[in-house]
Tab-separated table of C-alpha atoms and ligand atoms in Angstrom:
chain	number	residue	atom	x	y	z
A	20	MET	CA	0.110	0.084	0.130
A	21	ALA	CA	0.668	3.332	-1.074
A	22	THR	CA	1.869	5.765	1.778
A	23	SER	CA	0.333	9.184	1.651
A	24	PRO	CA	1.107	12.470	4.350
A	25	THR	CA	-1.096	13.478	6.900
A	26	ILE	CA	-2.890	16.230	6.709
A	27	ASP	CA	-0.949	18.298	9.399
A	28	GLU	CA	2.478	16.911	7.321
A	29	VAL	CA	0.825	18.578	5.070
A	30	ARG	CA	-0.176	21.729	6.180
A	31	SER	CA	2.671	21.915	7.901
A	32	SER	CA	5.508	21.078	5.030
A	33	ILE	CA	3.520	23.792	2.934
A	34	ALA	CA	3.517	26.432	5.728
A	35	GLY	CA	7.298	25.492	5.838
A	36	ARG	CA	7.185	25.968	2.092
A	37	HIS	CA	9.187	22.248	1.915
A	38	ILE	CA	6.462	22.272	-1.019
A	39	THR	CA	4.151	24.001	-2.772
A	40	ALA	CA	-0.010	22.578	-3.225
A	41	THR	CA	0.453	22.847	-6.586
A	42	ALA	CA	3.296	20.212	-6.792
A	43	LEU	CA	1.726	18.697	-3.580
A	44	ALA	CA	-1.171	18.013	-6.012
A	45	GLU	CA	0.675	17.089	-9.468
A	46	GLU	CA	2.012	14.471	-7.307
A	47	PHE	CA	-1.009	12.861	-6.411
A	48	TYR	CA	-2.687	12.882	-10.289
A	49	THR	CA	0.706	11.014	-10.805
A	50	ARG	CA	-0.046	8.811	-7.807
A	51	ILE	CA	-3.801	8.136	-9.295
A	52	LYS	CA	-1.549	7.493	-12.743
A	53	GLN	CA	-0.299	4.965	-11.488
A	54	GLU	CA	-2.395	3.018	-8.761
A	55	ASP	CA	-5.938	4.004	-10.275
A	56	PRO	CA	-6.286	2.087	-13.242
A	57	GLU	CA	-5.861	-1.548	-11.182
A	58	ILE	CA	-7.953	-0.038	-8.909
A	59	GLY	CA	-11.058	1.923	-10.339
A	60	ALA	CA	-11.831	4.385	-7.337
A	61	PHE	CA	-11.934	7.378	-9.566
A	62	LEU	CA	-14.858	8.412	-11.951
A	63	THR	CA	-13.821	11.523	-12.855
A	64	LEU	CA	-10.746	13.740	-12.935
A	65	SER	CA	-11.183	17.576	-11.979
A	66	HIS	CA	-7.357	19.237	-12.322
A	67	GLN	CA	-8.321	22.960	-12.987
A	68	ARG	CA	-10.323	23.436	-10.541
A	69	ALA	CA	-7.598	20.852	-8.060
A	70	MET	CA	-5.488	24.065	-9.762
A	71	ALA	CA	-6.764	26.643	-9.348
A	72	LYS	CA	-7.636	26.151	-5.612
A	73	ALA	CA	-4.284	24.893	-5.544
A	74	ALA	CA	-2.573	27.854	-7.027
A	75	GLU	CA	-4.527	29.999	-4.446
A	76	VAL	CA	-3.223	28.638	-1.469
A	77	ASP	CA	-0.190	28.918	-2.444
A	78	ARG	CA	0.167	32.548	-3.646
A	79	MET	CA	-1.650	32.736	0.512
A	80	ALA	CA	1.449	30.540	1.566
A	81	SER	CA	4.060	32.395	-0.394
A	82	ALA	CA	2.552	36.131	1.276
A	83	GLY	CA	3.061	34.422	4.768
A	84	ASP	CA	-0.591	34.076	5.348
A	85	PRO	CA	-2.259	32.306	8.144
A	86	LEU	CA	-3.005	28.728	6.790
A	87	PRO	CA	-6.645	27.713	6.513
A	88	PRO	CA	-7.097	23.627	8.106
A	89	LEU	CA	-6.733	21.990	4.993
A	90	ALA	CA	-4.725	24.271	3.413
A	91	GLY	CA	-3.097	22.380	0.159
A	92	VAL	CA	-4.663	18.966	1.137
A	93	PRO	CA	-5.779	16.622	-1.513
A	94	VAL	CA	-9.106	15.639	-1.181
A	95	ALA	CA	-11.927	13.551	-3.612
A	96	ILE	CA	-15.605	13.394	-3.116
A	97	LYS	CA	-17.965	10.169	-3.401
A	98	ASP	CA	-19.973	10.746	-7.107
A	99	VAL	CA	-23.241	11.236	-5.218
A	100	MET	CA	-22.228	14.905	-4.044
A	101	VAL	CA	-23.141	18.120	-6.216
A	102	THR	CA	-19.699	19.858	-7.896
A	103	ARG	CA	-20.080	23.134	-9.789
A	104	GLY	CA	-19.009	22.170	-13.112
A	105	VAL	CA	-17.794	18.947	-12.455
A	106	ARG	CA	-20.225	16.157	-14.042
A	107	SER	CA	-21.680	14.190	-10.876
A	108	THR	CA	-22.938	10.465	-11.825
A	109	ALA	CA	-23.660	8.597	-8.462
A	110	GLY	CA	-22.511	6.233	-9.980
A	111	SER	CA	-25.498	5.944	-12.454
A	112	LYS	CA	-25.757	5.816	-16.105
A	113	VAL	CA	-29.137	7.528	-15.613
A	114	ILE	CA	-27.557	11.129	-14.778
A	115	GLU	CA	-23.796	10.527	-16.789
A	116	ASN	CA	-23.246	13.537	-18.038
A	117	PHE	CA	-24.825	15.532	-15.356
A	118	ILE	CA	-22.954	18.962	-14.632
A	119	PRO	CA	-24.520	20.406	-11.826
A	120	PRO	CA	-24.402	23.729	-11.600
A	121	TYR	CA	-23.887	23.935	-7.910
A	122	ASP	CA	-21.828	22.998	-5.021
A	123	CYS	CA	-22.871	20.909	-2.499
A	124	THR	CA	-21.897	22.279	0.922
A	125	ALA	CA	-20.337	19.728	2.111
A	126	VAL	CA	-17.781	20.504	-0.465
A	127	ALA	CA	-17.596	24.006	-0.201
A	128	ARG	CA	-16.543	24.280	3.036
A	129	MET	CA	-13.784	22.194	2.639
A	130	GLU	CA	-13.044	24.085	-0.628
A	131	ALA	CA	-13.681	27.165	1.677
A	132	VAL	CA	-10.737	25.950	4.309
A	133	GLY	CA	-7.786	25.517	1.679
A	134	ALA	CA	-8.814	21.438	0.627
A	135	ILE	CA	-8.322	20.660	-3.285
A	136	MET	CA	-10.468	18.516	-4.502
A	137	LEU	CA	-8.615	15.884	-6.882
A	138	GLY	CA	-11.842	14.516	-8.411
A	139	LYS	CA	-14.487	12.493	-7.873
A	140	LEU	CA	-14.768	8.654	-6.709
A	141	ASN	CA	-16.597	5.745	-7.708
A	142	CYS	CA	-19.495	4.295	-6.028
A	143	ASP	CA	-22.430	1.533	-5.736
A	144	GLU	CA	-25.796	3.322	-8.234
A	145	PHE	CA	-27.239	5.654	-6.345
A	146	ALA	CA	-25.316	4.301	-2.847
A	147	MET	CA	-27.398	1.257	-2.902
A	148	GLY	CA	-24.462	-1.714	-2.007
A	149	SER	CA	-22.300	-3.532	-0.232
A	150	SER	CA	-19.450	-4.084	-2.174
A	151	THR	CA	-19.152	-0.836	-4.696
A	152	GLU	CA	-20.282	-3.699	-8.301
A	153	ASN	CA	-23.489	-1.508	-8.777
A	154	SER	CA	-21.874	0.968	-10.153
A	155	ALA	CA	-22.666	1.403	-13.772
A	156	PHE	CA	-19.020	2.191	-14.876
A	157	HIS	CA	-16.631	-0.352	-13.724
A	158	PRO	CA	-16.063	-1.837	-9.727
A	159	VAL	CA	-13.570	-0.876	-7.021
A	160	ARG	CA	-11.260	-3.574	-6.242
A	161	ASN	CA	-9.965	-3.509	-2.774
A	162	PRO	CA	-6.515	-2.067	-2.141
A	163	ARG	CA	-5.030	-4.409	0.294
A	164	ASP	CA	-5.749	-7.557	-1.979
A	165	LYS	CA	-7.306	-6.691	-5.024
A	166	SER	CA	-9.757	-9.888	-6.179
A	167	ARG	CA	-11.465	-8.460	-3.096
A	168	VAL	CA	-14.106	-5.889	-2.875
A	169	PRO	CA	-13.784	-2.602	-0.947
A	170	GLY	CA	-16.508	-2.846	0.432
A	171	GLY	CA	-19.506	0.015	-0.816
A	172	SER	CA	-21.128	1.871	-1.608
A	173	SER	CA	-18.423	4.517	-1.022
A	174	GLY	CA	-15.924	2.008	-2.530
A	175	GLY	CA	-14.028	4.676	-3.945
A	176	SER	CA	-13.858	6.914	-0.711
A	177	ALA	CA	-12.082	4.663	1.607
A	178	ALA	CA	-10.278	3.000	-1.723
A	179	ALA	CA	-8.366	6.135	-2.728
A	180	VAL	CA	-7.472	6.582	1.126
A	181	ALA	CA	-5.759	3.294	1.401
A	182	ALA	CA	-4.200	3.315	-1.946
A	183	GLY	CA	-2.438	6.889	-1.059
A	184	MET	CA	-4.384	8.739	-3.708
A	185	ALA	CA	-6.183	11.196	-1.635
A	186	VAL	CA	-5.451	12.131	1.988
A	187	ALA	CA	-9.080	12.878	2.964
A	188	THR	CA	-11.901	11.622	0.885
A	189	LEU	CA	-16.230	11.966	1.627
A	190	GLY	CA	-18.298	9.551	1.477
A	191	SER	CA	-22.152	8.718	2.496
A	192	ASP	CA	-23.796	6.553	4.879
A	193	THR	CA	-27.276	5.904	4.438
A	194	GLY	CA	-26.807	1.803	5.757
A	195	GLY	CA	-23.300	1.274	6.371
A	196	SER	CA	-21.655	3.124	3.142
A	197	ILE	CA	-18.791	4.993	5.437
A	198	ARG	CA	-18.013	2.233	8.807
A	199	GLN	CA	-18.457	-0.466	6.280
A	200	PRO	CA	-16.394	0.210	2.863
A	201	ALA	CA	-14.011	2.216	5.415
A	202	SER	CA	-13.317	-1.370	7.924
A	203	PHE	CA	-12.634	-3.173	4.655
A	204	CYS	CA	-10.099	-1.439	3.958
A	205	GLY	CA	-8.320	-0.202	6.948
A	206	VAL	CA	-8.883	3.571	7.149
A	207	VAL	CA	-11.241	5.393	9.038
A	208	GLY	CA	-14.489	6.202	8.157
A	209	LEU	CA	-17.386	8.521	10.225
A	210	LYS	CA	-21.084	8.892	9.874
A	211	PRO	CA	-22.291	11.254	11.928
A	212	THR	CA	-25.612	12.170	14.190
A	213	TYR	CA	-28.447	12.726	11.425
A	214	GLY	CA	-28.824	17.056	10.962
A	215	ARG	CA	-25.168	16.601	11.832
A	216	VAL	CA	-23.912	17.509	8.002
A	217	SER	CA	-25.806	19.650	5.313
A	218	ARG	CA	-27.031	17.490	2.895
A	219	TYR	CA	-27.994	19.674	0.359
A	220	GLY	CA	-26.145	18.709	-3.077
A	221	LEU	CA	-26.089	14.837	-2.019
A	222	ILE	CA	-27.724	12.969	-4.713
A	223	ALA	CA	-30.624	11.906	-2.451
A	224	PHE	CA	-31.234	7.569	-2.405
A	225	ALA	CA	-33.631	7.444	1.422
A	226	SER	CA	-33.805	10.953	2.773
A	227	SER	CA	-34.234	9.966	6.258
A	228	LEU	CA	-31.217	8.298	6.760
A	229	ASP	CA	-28.484	9.228	4.496
A	230	HIS	CA	-25.438	10.921	6.111
A	231	ILE	CA	-22.345	12.550	4.797
A	232	GLY	CA	-19.253	11.845	6.338
A	233	PRO	CA	-15.655	11.716	6.196
A	234	PHE	CA	-12.358	8.801	5.180
A	235	ALA	CA	-8.904	9.242	6.489
A	236	LYS	CA	-6.323	7.351	7.774
A	237	THR	CA	-6.319	8.313	11.536
A	238	VAL	CA	-8.874	9.203	14.001
A	239	LYS	CA	-7.505	12.850	14.809
A	240	GLU	CA	-7.815	13.970	10.602
A	241	VAL	CA	-11.456	12.906	9.952
A	242	ALA	CA	-12.258	14.914	13.485
A	243	LEU	CA	-10.377	17.837	11.107
A	244	VAL	CA	-12.641	16.833	8.368
A	245	LEU	CA	-16.141	16.497	10.019
A	246	ARG	CA	-14.933	19.882	12.076
A	247	THR	CA	-15.191	21.802	8.834
A	248	ILE	CA	-17.870	20.275	7.166
A	249	ALA	CA	-20.179	20.087	10.701
A	250	GLY	CA	-23.035	22.535	11.115
A	251	ARG	CA	-26.170	24.171	10.333
A	252	ASP	CA	-26.789	25.343	6.535
A	253	PRO	CA	-29.199	27.309	6.337
A	254	MET	CA	-30.344	25.124	2.628
A	255	ASP	CA	-30.793	21.875	4.660
A	256	SER	CA	-33.824	22.048	6.552
A	257	THR	CA	-32.934	18.973	8.736
A	258	SER	CA	-29.356	20.044	9.140
A	259	ALA	CA	-29.459	21.073	13.067
A	260	ASP	CA	-28.747	24.219	14.756
A	261	VAL	CA	-26.364	22.680	17.067
A	262	PRO	CA	-22.744	23.592	18.169
A	263	VAL	CA	-19.950	22.027	16.383
A	264	PRO	CA	-17.237	21.361	19.430
A	265	ASP	CA	-13.713	21.572	18.579
A	266	TYR	CA	-13.243	17.616	18.282
A	267	VAL	CA	-9.901	17.859	17.544
A	268	ALA	CA	-8.749	20.069	20.965
A	269	GLU	CA	-10.934	16.830	22.912
A	270	LEU	CA	-9.498	14.158	21.256
A	271	ASP	CA	-6.456	13.885	23.933
A	272	LYS	CA	-8.738	14.239	26.892
A	273	PRO	CA	-8.289	10.491	28.270
A	274	ALA	CA	-10.698	7.793	27.669
A	275	LYS	CA	-9.961	6.521	31.523
A	276	GLY	CA	-13.509	6.728	33.651
A	277	LEU	CA	-16.002	6.595	29.938
A	278	ARG	CA	-18.423	3.519	29.844
A	279	VAL	CA	-18.190	1.192	26.767
A	280	GLY	CA	-21.515	-1.100	26.093
A	281	VAL	CA	-21.146	-4.476	24.819
A	282	ALA	CA	-24.200	-5.608	23.401
A	283	LYS	CA	-24.787	-9.217	23.280
A	284	GLU	CA	-26.888	-8.671	19.845
A	285	TYR	CA	-23.644	-7.665	18.192
A	286	PHE	CA	-21.715	-10.843	18.749
A	287	GLY	CA	-23.980	-13.597	17.764
A	288	ALA	CA	-24.505	-16.321	14.949
A	289	GLY	CA	-23.111	-15.088	11.291
A	290	LEU	CA	-20.012	-13.224	12.858
A	291	ASP	CA	-16.599	-14.323	11.996
A	292	GLU	CA	-14.196	-15.687	14.583
A	293	GLU	CA	-11.132	-13.750	13.902
A	294	VAL	CA	-13.656	-10.580	13.643
A	295	LYS	CA	-14.895	-11.497	16.766
A	296	ALA	CA	-11.974	-11.774	18.316
A	297	ALA	CA	-10.033	-8.510	17.394
A	298	VAL	CA	-13.161	-6.714	18.441
A	299	GLU	CA	-13.352	-7.855	21.288
A	300	ALA	CA	-9.332	-7.673	21.773
A	301	ALA	CA	-9.578	-4.122	21.304
A	302	ILE	CA	-12.322	-4.196	23.726
A	303	ASP	CA	-9.845	-5.254	25.785
A	304	LYS	CA	-7.220	-2.629	25.395
A	305	LEU	CA	-10.503	0.523	25.936
A	306	ARG	CA	-10.664	-1.594	29.559
A	307	GLY	CA	-6.785	-1.738	29.996
A	308	LEU	CA	-7.369	2.284	29.691
A	309	GLY	CA	-9.537	2.231	32.405
A	310	CYS	CA	-12.783	2.548	30.670
A	311	GLU	CA	-15.752	0.469	32.547
A	312	ILE	CA	-17.205	-2.325	29.872
A	313	VAL	CA	-20.519	-2.534	30.181
A	314	PRO	CA	-23.128	-5.651	29.407
A	315	VAL	CA	-25.998	-3.805	27.768
A	316	THR	CA	-28.794	-4.666	25.355
A	317	LEU	CA	-30.541	-3.806	21.590
A	318	PRO	CA	-33.937	-6.175	22.322
A	319	HIS	CA	-34.557	-4.992	18.805
A	320	THR	CA	-31.369	-5.693	16.122
A	321	GLU	CA	-33.008	-8.273	14.834
A	322	TYR	CA	-35.579	-6.770	13.206
A	323	ALA	CA	-33.175	-4.173	11.402
A	324	ILE	CA	-32.194	-5.204	8.554
A	325	PRO	CA	-36.094	-6.179	7.164
A	326	THR	CA	-37.266	-1.962	9.016
A	327	TYR	CA	-34.491	-0.678	6.791
A	328	TYR	CA	-34.883	-2.198	3.828
A	329	ILE	CA	-38.334	-1.562	4.022
A	330	VAL	CA	-37.835	2.602	4.965
A	331	ALA	CA	-34.931	2.665	2.412
A	332	THR	CA	-36.665	1.242	-0.667
A	333	ALA	CA	-39.710	3.192	-0.487
A	334	GLU	CA	-36.990	6.200	0.377
A	335	ALA	CA	-35.529	5.546	-2.366
A	336	SER	CA	-38.661	4.317	-4.976
A	337	SER	CA	-40.323	8.786	-4.237
A	338	ASN	CA	-36.660	10.078	-4.647
A	339	LEU	CA	-35.689	8.582	-7.645
A	340	ALA	CA	-39.254	9.289	-9.547
A	341	ARG	CA	-37.358	12.718	-10.491
A	342	TYR	CA	-34.828	10.063	-13.491
A	343	ASP	CA	-38.419	10.084	-15.698
A	344	GLY	CA	-36.529	11.265	-18.963
A	345	VAL	CA	-37.902	14.335	-19.255
A	346	ARG	CA	-36.684	17.060	-16.996
A	347	TYR	CA	-32.818	15.824	-16.940
A	348	GLY	CA	-30.955	12.768	-17.308
A	349	PHE	CA	-30.770	9.564	-19.779
A	350	ARG	CA	-34.080	9.399	-22.578
A	351	ALA	CA	-35.118	6.738	-24.440
A	352	ARG	CA	-34.859	7.488	-28.107
A	353	GLY	CA	-37.737	6.669	-30.840
A	354	VAL	CA	-40.767	6.976	-28.061
A	355	ARG	CA	-44.188	7.328	-29.286
A	356	THR	CA	-46.229	7.936	-25.965
A	357	LEU	CA	-45.541	9.596	-22.516
A	358	SER	CA	-45.825	6.232	-20.516
A	359	GLU	CA	-43.846	4.524	-23.025
A	360	LEU	CA	-40.969	7.824	-22.778
A	361	TYR	CA	-41.261	6.977	-18.682
A	362	ARG	CA	-41.001	3.454	-19.136
A	363	LEU	CA	-38.024	2.572	-21.766
A	364	SER	CA	-35.692	5.913	-20.142
A	365	ARG	CA	-36.165	3.842	-16.824
A	366	ASP	CA	-35.534	1.052	-18.311
A	367	GLY	CA	-32.134	1.619	-19.812
A	368	GLY	CA	-30.950	4.300	-17.201
A	369	PHE	CA	-31.126	2.126	-14.117
A	370	GLY	CA	-29.033	-0.477	-13.003
A	371	MET	CA	-30.561	-3.902	-12.031
A	372	GLU	CA	-30.695	-3.693	-8.405
A	373	VAL	CA	-31.980	0.317	-8.424
A	374	LYS	CA	-34.361	-1.228	-10.742
A	375	ARG	CA	-35.454	-4.099	-7.655
A	376	ARG	CA	-35.475	-1.775	-5.119
A	377	ILE	CA	-37.796	0.982	-6.620
A	378	MET	CA	-39.691	-2.468	-7.983
A	379	LEU	CA	-39.824	-3.076	-3.288
A	380	GLY	CA	-40.372	0.707	-2.484
A	381	THR	CA	-43.519	1.151	-4.879
A	382	TYR	CA	-45.043	-2.037	-3.276
A	383	VAL	CA	-44.694	-1.362	0.296
A	384	LEU	CA	-46.005	2.428	-0.284
A	385	SER	CA	-48.961	0.708	-2.138
A	386	ALA	CA	-52.644	1.245	-0.562
A	387	GLY	CA	-52.861	-2.434	0.131
A	388	TYR	CA	-49.428	-3.081	1.686
A	389	TYR	CA	-48.734	0.668	3.679
A	390	ASP	CA	-49.968	-0.281	7.115
A	391	ALA	CA	-48.490	-3.484	6.709
A	392	TYR	CA	-45.138	-3.063	5.485
A	393	TYR	CA	-44.160	0.962	5.502
A	394	LEU	CA	-46.060	1.803	9.015
A	395	LYS	CA	-44.878	-1.298	10.641
A	396	ALA	CA	-41.733	-0.693	9.735
A	397	GLN	CA	-41.571	3.381	10.858
A	398	ARG	CA	-43.140	1.838	14.177
A	399	VAL	CA	-39.984	-0.676	14.669
A	400	ARG	CA	-37.850	2.205	14.313
A	401	THR	CA	-38.516	3.620	16.905
A	402	LEU	CA	-38.239	0.748	18.851
A	403	LEU	CA	-34.924	0.201	17.314
A	404	THR	CA	-34.136	3.931	17.752
A	405	ARG	CA	-35.762	3.182	22.438
A	406	ASP	CA	-33.087	0.547	22.616
A	407	PHE	CA	-30.691	2.726	22.187
A	408	ASP	CA	-31.808	6.042	23.967
A	409	GLU	CA	-32.284	2.643	26.589
A	410	ALA	CA	-28.192	1.444	26.048
A	411	PHE	CA	-27.442	5.104	26.211
A	412	ARG	CA	-28.435	5.673	29.891
A	413	LYS	CA	-25.986	3.545	31.635
A	414	VAL	CA	-22.920	4.271	28.538
A	415	ASP	CA	-21.587	6.548	26.961
A	416	VAL	CA	-20.010	4.436	24.110
A	417	ILE	CA	-21.563	1.230	22.372
A	418	ALA	CA	-18.222	-0.998	20.837
A	419	ALA	CA	-19.444	-3.668	18.440
A	420	PRO	CA	-17.518	-5.373	14.744
A	421	THR	CA	-18.635	-2.770	11.931
A	422	SER	CA	-18.975	-5.921	9.280
A	423	PRO	CA	-18.764	-9.567	10.495
A	424	THR	CA	-16.736	-11.028	8.038
A	425	PRO	CA	-14.065	-8.854	6.647
A	426	ALA	CA	-13.757	-7.954	2.304
A	427	PHE	CA	-15.678	-10.772	0.449
A	428	LYS	CA	-14.330	-11.629	-3.391
A	429	LEU	CA	-15.774	-9.757	-6.381
A	430	GLY	CA	-18.436	-11.443	-7.735
A	431	GLU	CA	-18.921	-13.654	-4.548
A	432	ARG	CA	-22.303	-12.016	-3.705
A	433	VAL	CA	-23.451	-10.356	-6.604
A	434	ASN	CA	-25.747	-13.174	-7.603
A	435	ASP	CA	-27.466	-12.744	-4.085
A	436	PRO	CA	-28.707	-9.772	-2.933
A	437	LEU	CA	-30.119	-11.213	0.376
A	438	ALA	CA	-26.540	-12.038	1.381
A	439	MET	CA	-25.599	-8.662	0.430
A	440	TYR	CA	-28.461	-6.932	1.913
A	441	LEU	CA	-28.011	-9.179	5.278
A	442	ALA	CA	-24.222	-8.081	6.206
A	443	ASP	CA	-25.696	-4.647	7.150
A	444	ILE	CA	-26.800	-5.836	10.308
A	445	TYR	CA	-24.241	-3.896	12.535
A	446	THR	CA	-24.754	-1.068	10.240
A	447	VAL	CA	-27.841	0.178	9.686
A	448	THR	CA	-29.147	0.599	13.233
A	449	ALA	CA	-26.774	3.723	13.613
A	450	ASN	CA	-29.045	5.361	10.610
A	451	LEU	CA	-32.765	4.035	11.892
A	452	ALA	CA	-31.592	6.250	15.079
A	453	GLY	CA	-29.955	8.864	13.722
A	454	ILE	CA	-26.946	8.480	15.683
A	455	PRO	CA	-23.817	8.877	15.150
A	456	GLY	CA	-21.306	6.431	13.817
A	457	ILE	CA	-17.284	5.508	13.074
A	458	SER	CA	-14.925	2.116	12.334
A	459	ILE	CA	-11.383	2.352	13.203
A	460	PRO	CA	-9.329	-0.496	11.735
A	461	CYS	CA	-8.164	-2.819	14.777
A	462	GLY	CA	-6.603	-5.592	13.463
A	463	GLU	CA	-6.082	-7.748	10.240
A	464	ASN	CA	-7.297	-11.844	10.020
A	465	HIS	CA	-4.691	-14.962	9.441
A	466	GLU	CA	-5.111	-13.212	5.245
A	467	LYS	CA	-4.103	-10.052	6.433
A	468	LEU	CA	-7.463	-8.265	5.880
A	469	PRO	CA	-8.220	-5.736	7.622
A	470	ILE	CA	-10.814	-5.745	10.326
A	471	GLY	CA	-12.472	-2.734	12.140
A	472	LEU	CA	-13.948	-1.796	15.478
A	473	GLN	CA	-17.060	0.328	15.603
A	474	LEU	CA	-18.254	2.841	18.130
A	475	PHE	CA	-21.335	4.578	18.266
A	476	ALA	CA	-22.366	7.664	20.587
A	477	ARG	CA	-25.675	8.970	21.852
A	478	HIS	CA	-26.589	12.024	19.227
A	479	PHE	CA	-24.650	15.173	18.879
A	480	ASP	CA	-21.912	13.317	20.927
A	481	GLU	CA	-19.599	12.836	18.405
A	482	ALA	CA	-16.604	14.503	20.247
A	483	THR	CA	-16.990	11.376	22.848
A	484	MET	CA	-17.067	9.080	20.260
A	485	LEU	CA	-13.796	10.283	18.782
A	486	ARG	CA	-11.908	10.695	22.263
A	487	VAL	CA	-12.371	6.536	22.347
A	488	ALA	CA	-11.637	5.906	19.084
A	489	HIS	CA	-8.851	8.024	18.817
A	490	ALA	CA	-7.786	6.223	22.644
A	491	CYS	CA	-8.274	2.704	21.040
A	492	GLU	CA	-6.797	3.905	17.809
A	493	GLN	CA	-3.163	4.547	20.022
A	494	ALA	CA	-3.654	1.541	22.100
A	495	THR	CA	-4.258	-0.590	18.954
A	496	SER	CA	-1.717	0.988	16.805
A	497	PRO	CA	1.533	-0.806	15.940
A	498	GLY	CA	4.450	-1.388	18.106
A	499	SER	CA	2.113	0.158	21.121
B	508	LIG	N1	-25.507	-1.679	1.868
B	508	LIG	C1	-26.110	-0.424	2.397
B	508	LIG	C2	-27.576	-0.534	1.267
B	508	LIG	O1	-27.434	-1.337	0.292
B	508	LIG	C3	-25.776	1.090	2.639
B	508	LIG	C4	-26.378	1.536	1.492
B	508	LIG	C5	-25.309	3.079	1.873
B	508	LIG	O2	-24.950	2.891	3.260
B	508	LIG	N2	-25.959	4.242	1.107
B	508	LIG	O3	-28.757	-0.594	1.161
């Protein structure tokens, strides 16, 4: 695996005039040219935009002006976030040639503090998937083992960081799509509290479950990026007006005395033995750091997958109704009637998985089945949220595996959607409850495949979650 500098290293070498932002961005483009043909993380490079931004940072550095927090940091963005003048596809043929007229707030906030956007990252079509094999363009390969998937749907975002093709990236997480690929690729990925980060400019999959969040190699870098993108945005009425703490400043507060919950529901059947052992070893490290390990119970966990796949598909069927071949996007040719235009445009533009979800979602929302499926799922969602509320009366964070297995082989699960869905068991709960979650590397299996430890915290308490993650990272890093 290629190594790349951390955010702090980039800032200090630019501030110390050891390198220019322009030269650094060019180095990253060279690396992308070398590495990416085998990995497939990028869909579009935004060279011109990157160079304009880098020149701006270089002017500041040479004038001796104070540098903003992400000055010159090469970043890349999952292609579900729109970027002005730069093609944004959501991994779909439907909007293959879409050049958005505005920027996603999270991207704009990163660039406003000096980040250099290198390009747009591959993902499952409309973020539907767990392996990035549902991209309409090409799959992504895991830099740690190229015969394996990088996870999904933000596979490009995780792989780009793991392969040193970007220092930090943004992804989106509707049911685990940041945390699971982070765990498969051996990097850190964070899903914030619902409302913590504006969704303005995020191409919608399931609006009540969608979140934007950062990937990087270390907890500290993820904390830095989160601080940049978090906070109220008048363009997203669901973004919360809750003060954003200085996550980085709080990282080094000792974890001693914090209570870490462990729920037996996350360690049952289906959990790979080596994953279990690595996660338990990480929890032991936390005990060693003075955390109190407390058993908790999340009794409705077994209903999380069906609940998620009802709510997510219902919302997706509604959100995706806009791709009708009329206003923008793919339009079938040679059609004779309006209904044929809708039918053939949607048939030709969407991939298999997206169609499956539109059909499922339309079904659960249909008049005769709404109460039995959609309404029931909303009720179970409340029960799942209450499980967490109960548990967080007793503990400050909850520790769990991120995924029941390490990265699987490309092609292994594509024809078995149910097996693919079931693997989301440990991640979808946080989206249904809206609580924050993070995945950090905590070990490897006998094939040297990375294993992720997941931590959850109370709504808007990313600070405590990051603190525990940082302590655990320090304790499990090689040589400690
Ligand atoms: N794997 C889950 C799904 O396919 C989660 C996707 C996501 O978080 N975007 O829906």
